[in-house]
């Protein structure tokens, strides 16, 4: 049997519902620890508690710490399952995907309903994750997210619903595998993956803004005043911004502050298509960097990591264009 390490970091999967008040709160002892016997059929399992945090409290510093921990622990195991709050799970998954250089399965999972709620998906998702971690086809796929009988890549997955157990989806490409009672079926191959191992710090200041109809330069000027190391903007459609933002953008870029553009759309990639004021073509000429297919929060994680290696705008443009 394979050896799998479970690392707990907190989130609903680590919490219990208070039956008197209905609040979901952290438990004094991890609710899944005593249910570990359910996993023994699939693997030799050990567990560790790394953090006990609701995931809105998880920061890039926690993600880096987790990556370093995994680097030291992975050689002793066949795979690792990380339990995590679902709110920022996709950011941690993507950050680990960038930082780790391993072909061993690293799987993140969580739960939408805590362990003592009716219809809890906590133990079920943990079992599915361990089953996936021991599967031979789970190797060399980067960091994966297993929830609700589906296997997603860290690159594509996002939380799409506030409360539905089917919340995690990969809008552009779909899951890369499914989990049934009897089997685990991988049905996609990963062709491109960006990796940034040897990152020892995440120390920069990167802000994320979302564009809207009627947006002017005010927010960008305010962010400029905070002396950012980088800015990510979720732009409109294929990668456009209202024309009144252009002046503020120009002064950011002229001071060599990288501005990375993604789309606020649910699907698709940004492209320099439109030639009008604020259109993608003008933004590209201004020096705005287009990030293909990433969500705003993931582009921010990527920029935070890239900035530890270079702040040269041309190099950043090239690395974001690669994938
Ligand atoms: N608010 C919770 C968290 O992210 C939600 C969850 O885990 O499902 O910690």
Short mmCIF file of C-alpha atoms and ligand atoms in Angstrom, two decimals:
data_model
loop_
_atom_site.label_atom_id
_atom_site.label_comp_id
_atom_site.label_asym_id
_atom_site.label_seq_id
_atom_site.Cartn_x
_atom_site.Cartn_y
_atom_site.Cartn_z
CA UNK A 1 0.00 0.00 0.00
CA UNK A 2 1.13 3.53 -0.72
CA UNK A 3 2.02 6.04 1.99
CA UNK A 4 -0.04 9.20 1.97
CA UNK A 5 0.40 12.23 4.20
CA UNK A 6 -2.63 14.36 5.05
CA UNK A 7 -1.86 17.97 5.99
CA UNK A 8 -4.66 19.95 7.57
CA UNK A 9 -4.76 23.73 7.25
CA UNK A 10 -8.27 24.56 8.51
CA UNK A 11 -11.50 25.59 6.78
CA UNK A 12 -14.98 24.13 7.00
CA UNK A 13 -13.55 20.62 6.58
CA UNK A 14 -11.88 21.18 9.98
CA UNK A 15 -14.95 22.72 11.63
CA UNK A 16 -18.19 21.65 13.28
CA UNK A 17 -21.66 23.14 13.35
CA UNK A 18 -22.89 24.38 16.71
CA UNK A 19 -26.31 22.73 16.77
CA UNK A 20 -27.74 25.36 19.14
CA UNK A 21 -26.75 28.47 17.17
CA UNK A 22 -26.18 27.10 13.65
CA UNK A 23 -22.73 28.74 13.53
CA UNK A 24 -19.93 26.78 11.88
CA UNK A 25 -16.84 27.13 14.07
CA UNK A 26 -13.36 25.62 14.48
CA UNK A 27 -13.33 22.37 16.49
CA UNK A 28 -10.97 21.71 19.40
CA UNK A 29 -9.88 18.40 17.82
CA UNK A 30 -9.85 17.78 14.08
CA UNK A 31 -13.24 16.15 13.34
CA UNK A 32 -11.80 13.87 10.65
CA UNK A 33 -8.93 12.48 12.75
CA UNK A 34 -11.07 9.88 14.49
CA UNK A 35 -12.55 8.80 11.15
CA UNK A 36 -9.16 7.91 9.70
CA UNK A 37 -10.03 4.20 9.76
CA UNK A 38 -12.14 4.87 6.62
CA UNK A 39 -8.91 5.57 4.77
CA UNK A 40 -6.96 2.46 5.76
CA UNK A 41 -8.47 0.44 2.89
CA UNK A 42 -6.77 2.73 0.40
CA UNK A 43 -3.41 3.73 1.89
CA UNK A 44 -1.17 3.96 4.91
CA UNK A 45 -2.14 7.38 6.12
CA UNK A 46 -0.40 9.80 8.45
CA UNK A 47 -1.69 13.23 9.31
CA UNK A 48 -0.29 16.56 10.47
CA UNK A 49 -1.89 19.84 11.37
CA UNK A 50 0.05 22.68 9.70
CA UNK A 51 -2.42 25.52 10.37
CA UNK A 52 -5.93 25.73 11.76
CA UNK A 53 -7.17 28.75 9.85
CA UNK A 54 -10.37 29.73 8.09
CA UNK A 55 -9.08 30.21 4.56
CA UNK A 56 -9.78 33.98 4.38
CA UNK A 57 -6.89 34.17 6.89
CA UNK A 58 -4.49 32.25 4.62
CA UNK A 59 -1.85 34.53 3.06
CA UNK A 60 0.82 33.99 0.41
CA UNK A 61 3.27 33.66 3.33
CA UNK A 62 1.30 30.62 4.57
CA UNK A 63 1.34 29.21 1.03
CA UNK A 64 5.11 29.57 0.79
CA UNK A 65 5.55 27.95 4.22
CA UNK A 66 3.37 25.05 3.09
CA UNK A 67 5.39 24.68 -0.12
CA UNK A 68 8.66 24.53 1.85
CA UNK A 69 7.14 21.97 4.21
CA UNK A 70 6.04 19.86 1.26
CA UNK A 71 9.48 20.04 -0.31
CA UNK A 72 10.96 18.49 2.82
CA UNK A 73 8.17 15.93 3.41
CA UNK A 74 7.36 14.71 -0.10
CA UNK A 75 10.44 12.45 -0.45
CA UNK A 76 9.09 10.30 2.43
CA UNK A 77 5.60 9.77 0.97
CA UNK A 78 3.93 8.64 -2.26
CA UNK A 79 1.58 11.61 -2.24
CA UNK A 80 0.07 14.34 -0.09
CA UNK A 81 -3.52 15.44 0.51
CA UNK A 82 -4.02 18.94 1.91
CA UNK A 83 -7.31 19.93 3.52
CA UNK A 84 -8.08 23.64 3.18
CA UNK A 85 -10.91 26.15 3.45
CA UNK A 86 -12.65 26.50 0.12
CA UNK A 87 -12.68 30.31 -0.03
CA UNK A 88 -9.01 30.66 -1.02
CA UNK A 89 -8.29 27.02 -1.85
CA UNK A 90 -7.71 27.79 -5.53
CA UNK A 91 -5.05 30.38 -4.68
CA UNK A 92 -3.13 28.00 -2.42
CA UNK A 93 -3.46 25.20 -5.01
CA UNK A 94 -2.14 27.45 -7.79
CA UNK A 95 0.66 28.87 -5.63
CA UNK A 96 1.84 25.34 -4.73
CA UNK A 97 1.55 24.33 -8.38
CA UNK A 98 3.94 27.14 -9.31
CA UNK A 99 6.37 26.56 -6.45
CA UNK A 100 6.66 22.77 -6.27
CA UNK A 101 8.76 20.66 -8.56
CA UNK A 102 7.52 17.10 -8.07
CA UNK A 103 5.79 14.40 -10.05
CA UNK A 104 4.12 13.05 -6.90
CA UNK A 105 0.41 13.72 -6.43
CA UNK A 106 -0.35 16.80 -4.33
CA UNK A 107 -4.10 17.15 -3.87
CA UNK A 108 -6.13 19.86 -2.19
CA UNK A 109 -9.61 19.28 -0.90
CA UNK A 110 -12.15 20.93 1.35
CA UNK A 111 -15.79 20.79 2.27
CA UNK A 112 -18.84 22.97 1.85
CA UNK A 113 -20.58 21.37 4.85
CA UNK A 114 -18.73 20.68 8.08
CA UNK A 115 -18.39 17.16 9.45
CA UNK A 116 -21.53 17.11 11.62
CA UNK A 117 -23.86 18.83 9.15
CA UNK A 118 -26.47 16.84 7.25
CA UNK A 119 -25.09 15.83 3.86
CA UNK A 120 -21.52 16.72 4.86
CA UNK A 121 -19.01 16.36 2.04
CA UNK A 122 -16.02 16.50 4.43
CA UNK A 123 -15.14 12.82 4.91
CA UNK A 124 -16.33 11.96 1.41
CA UNK A 125 -13.98 14.48 -0.23
CA UNK A 126 -11.10 13.34 1.99
CA UNK A 127 -11.63 9.70 0.99
CA UNK A 128 -11.89 10.67 -2.71
CA UNK A 129 -8.66 12.63 -2.41
CA UNK A 130 -6.76 9.75 -0.83
CA UNK A 131 -8.12 7.39 -3.48
CA UNK A 132 -6.93 9.80 -6.17
CA UNK A 133 -3.53 10.32 -4.52
CA UNK A 134 -2.76 6.58 -4.72
CA UNK A 135 -3.84 6.32 -8.36
CA UNK A 136 -0.91 5.93 -10.77
CA UNK A 137 -2.38 8.40 -13.25
CA UNK A 138 -2.39 11.16 -10.63
CA UNK A 139 1.38 11.49 -11.00
CA UNK A 140 2.95 14.30 -12.97
CA UNK A 141 -0.24 16.35 -13.27
CA UNK A 142 0.78 19.25 -11.07
CA UNK A 143 -1.29 20.17 -8.03
CA UNK A 144 -4.84 18.85 -8.24
CA UNK A 145 -8.10 19.76 -6.54
CA UNK A 146 -10.50 16.93 -5.71
CA UNK A 147 -14.05 17.84 -4.69
CA UNK A 148 -17.47 16.40 -5.38
CA UNK A 149 -16.31 13.40 -7.47
CA UNK A 150 -14.22 15.55 -9.82
CA UNK A 151 -10.50 16.11 -10.34
CA UNK A 152 -9.41 19.60 -11.42
CA UNK A 153 -6.06 21.20 -12.16
CA UNK A 154 -4.89 24.01 -9.90
CA UNK A 155 -4.45 26.13 -13.01
CA UNK A 156 -8.08 26.02 -14.11
CA UNK A 157 -10.20 25.39 -11.04
CA UNK A 158 -12.27 28.08 -9.35
CA UNK A 159 -14.96 28.28 -6.69
CA UNK A 160 -18.18 29.10 -8.53
CA UNK A 161 -20.91 28.86 -5.91
CA UNK A 162 -21.10 30.21 -2.38
CA UNK A 163 -22.75 27.09 -0.96
CA UNK A 164 -23.32 24.31 -3.49
CA UNK A 165 -21.18 21.19 -2.98
CA UNK A 166 -20.50 21.25 -6.74
CA UNK A 167 -18.84 24.64 -6.32
CA UNK A 168 -15.42 23.82 -7.80
CA UNK A 169 -15.42 23.99 -11.59
CA UNK A 170 -12.88 24.49 -14.37
CA UNK A 171 -14.96 26.82 -16.55
CA UNK A 172 -12.78 26.84 -19.65
CA UNK A 173 -11.69 23.22 -19.85
CA UNK A 174 -13.69 21.09 -17.42
CA UNK A 175 -12.30 18.61 -14.89
CA UNK A 176 -9.44 16.31 -15.92
CA UNK A 177 -10.94 13.29 -14.24
CA UNK A 178 -13.93 11.84 -12.44
CA UNK A 179 -14.32 9.63 -9.40
CA UNK A 180 -16.93 6.89 -9.20
CA UNK A 181 -17.63 4.24 -6.56
CA UNK A 182 -15.51 1.77 -8.46
CA UNK A 183 -12.91 3.80 -10.27
CA UNK A 184 -10.94 6.94 -10.90
CA UNK A 185 -10.87 7.98 -14.55
CA UNK A 186 -8.41 10.59 -15.84
CA UNK A 187 -9.48 11.80 -19.27
CA UNK A 188 -7.26 14.83 -20.02
CA UNK A 189 -3.52 15.22 -20.52
CA UNK A 190 -1.76 18.34 -19.24
CA UNK A 191 0.25 19.84 -22.11
CA UNK A 192 1.35 23.16 -20.66
CA UNK A 193 2.24 24.04 -17.10
CA UNK A 194 4.10 26.98 -15.69
CA UNK A 195 6.49 26.29 -12.82
CA UNK A 196 8.60 28.62 -10.64
CA UNK A 197 10.57 26.50 -8.17
CA UNK A 198 13.44 28.04 -6.19
CA UNK A 199 11.30 30.87 -4.90
CA UNK A 200 12.34 31.57 -1.32
CA UNK A 201 10.36 34.71 -0.55
CA UNK A 202 7.02 36.23 -1.37
CA UNK A 203 7.55 39.79 -0.28
CA UNK A 204 6.02 42.11 -2.88
CA UNK A 205 2.93 44.26 -2.79
CA UNK A 206 0.50 43.40 -5.59
CA UNK A 207 -3.05 44.78 -5.73
CA UNK A 208 -6.03 43.35 -7.60
CA UNK A 209 -8.73 45.59 -9.07
CA UNK A 210 -11.89 44.79 -11.00
CA UNK A 211 -13.03 46.98 -13.91
CA UNK A 212 -16.62 48.23 -14.21
CA UNK A 213 -18.72 50.38 -16.51
CA UNK A 214 -17.90 54.02 -15.85
CA UNK A 215 -14.60 53.28 -14.08
CA UNK A 216 -12.21 56.22 -14.05
CA UNK A 217 -8.60 56.57 -12.95
CA UNK A 218 -9.40 57.19 -9.26
CA UNK A 219 -8.82 53.68 -7.94
CA UNK A 220 -5.66 53.25 -9.99
CA UNK A 221 -4.33 56.59 -8.70
CA UNK A 222 -5.12 55.52 -5.13
CA UNK A 223 -3.28 52.24 -5.66
CA UNK A 224 -0.40 54.12 -7.25
CA UNK A 225 -0.16 56.13 -4.04
CA UNK A 226 0.42 52.87 -2.14
CA UNK A 227 3.63 52.35 -4.12
CA UNK A 228 2.72 48.92 -5.45
CA UNK A 229 5.24 46.45 -6.86
CA UNK A 230 2.54 45.34 -9.29
CA UNK A 231 -1.15 45.64 -10.14
CA UNK A 232 -3.55 43.07 -11.60
CA UNK A 233 -6.74 44.28 -13.24
CA UNK A 234 -9.74 42.13 -14.10
CA UNK A 235 -10.63 43.97 -17.30
CA UNK A 236 -13.73 43.85 -19.46
CA UNK A 237 -14.41 41.22 -22.12
CA UNK A 238 -11.39 40.26 -24.22
CA UNK A 239 -9.21 42.69 -22.24
CA UNK A 240 -10.46 46.27 -22.46
CA UNK A 241 -10.83 49.09 -19.95
CA UNK A 242 -12.92 52.27 -19.88
CA UNK A 243 -10.98 55.11 -21.57
CA UNK A 244 -10.84 57.23 -18.41
CA UNK A 245 -8.51 54.71 -16.75
CA UNK A 246 -5.81 55.11 -19.40
CA UNK A 247 -4.05 58.17 -17.95
CA UNK A 248 -3.61 56.53 -14.54
CA UNK A 249 -2.47 53.31 -16.19
CA UNK A 250 0.07 55.19 -18.27
CA UNK A 251 1.66 56.78 -15.23
CA UNK A 252 1.92 53.41 -13.45
CA UNK A 253 3.57 51.72 -16.43
CA UNK A 254 5.87 54.69 -17.10
CA UNK A 255 7.27 54.16 -13.60
CA UNK A 256 7.93 50.50 -14.52
CA UNK A 257 5.13 49.16 -12.30
CA UNK A 258 3.92 45.95 -13.96
CA UNK A 259 0.20 46.02 -14.73
CA UNK A 260 -1.21 42.58 -15.56
CA UNK A 261 -4.56 42.29 -17.31
CA UNK A 262 -6.99 39.36 -17.06
CA UNK A 263 -10.69 39.30 -17.89
CA UNK A 264 -13.55 39.57 -15.44
CA UNK A 265 -15.38 37.12 -17.77
CA UNK A 266 -15.98 33.61 -16.50
CA UNK A 267 -14.33 32.04 -19.55
CA UNK A 268 -11.88 32.91 -22.31
CA UNK A 269 -8.52 34.61 -22.58
CA UNK A 270 -7.53 38.26 -22.98
CA UNK A 271 -6.22 39.45 -26.34
CA UNK A 272 -5.23 42.83 -27.79
CA UNK A 273 -8.14 42.96 -30.24
CA UNK A 274 -9.75 46.38 -30.01
CA UNK A 275 -8.13 49.60 -31.24
CA UNK A 276 -10.28 52.21 -29.46
CA UNK A 277 -9.26 54.25 -26.42
CA UNK A 278 -8.90 51.78 -23.55
CA UNK A 279 -9.16 48.85 -25.98
CA UNK A 280 -6.78 45.90 -25.65
CA UNK A 281 -4.57 47.06 -28.52
CA UNK A 282 -3.98 50.42 -26.86
CA UNK A 283 -3.38 48.77 -23.48
CA UNK A 284 -0.78 46.47 -25.00
CA UNK A 285 0.99 49.43 -26.68
CA UNK A 286 1.01 51.14 -23.30
CA UNK A 287 2.92 48.16 -21.86
CA UNK A 288 0.09 46.36 -20.05
CA UNK A 289 0.87 42.63 -19.70
CA UNK A 290 -1.77 40.15 -20.86
CA UNK A 291 -2.19 37.01 -18.71
CA UNK A 292 -3.73 34.18 -20.64
CA UNK A 293 -6.70 32.49 -19.06
CA UNK A 294 -5.87 33.10 -15.40
CA UNK A 295 -8.40 34.50 -12.95
CA UNK A 296 -7.52 37.75 -11.17
CA UNK A 297 -6.55 36.09 -7.85
CA UNK A 298 -4.32 33.55 -9.64
CA UNK A 299 -2.68 36.20 -11.83
CA UNK A 300 -1.91 38.06 -8.61
CA UNK A 301 -0.27 34.95 -7.09
CA UNK A 302 1.71 34.46 -10.29
CA UNK A 303 2.89 38.09 -10.35
CA UNK A 304 3.86 37.93 -6.67
CA UNK A 305 6.08 34.94 -7.45
CA UNK A 306 7.48 36.23 -10.77
CA UNK A 307 8.44 39.51 -9.11
CA UNK A 308 10.81 37.61 -6.81
CA UNK A 309 12.73 36.65 -9.98
CA UNK A 310 12.47 39.78 -12.14
CA UNK A 311 10.82 43.19 -12.23
CA UNK A 312 11.76 43.76 -15.88
CA UNK A 313 8.52 44.47 -17.76
CA UNK A 314 9.66 42.76 -20.98
CA UNK A 315 10.66 39.59 -19.11
CA UNK A 316 7.38 39.59 -17.21
CA UNK A 317 5.47 40.04 -20.45
CA UNK A 318 7.29 37.06 -21.94
CA UNK A 319 6.72 34.78 -18.98
CA UNK A 320 2.98 35.60 -18.84
CA UNK A 321 2.71 35.04 -22.60
CA UNK A 322 4.30 31.59 -22.33
CA UNK A 323 1.23 30.10 -20.76
N1 LIG B 1 -15.17 30.09 4.92
C1 LIG B 1 -14.67 28.73 4.82
C2 LIG B 1 -13.16 28.77 4.59
O1 LIG B 1 -12.76 29.01 3.47
C3 LIG B 1 -15.37 28.04 3.73
C4 LIG B 1 -14.99 26.62 3.54
O2 LIG B 1 -14.00 26.09 4.01
O3 LIG B 1 -15.73 25.95 2.80
O4 LIG B 1 -12.44 28.58 5.51
#
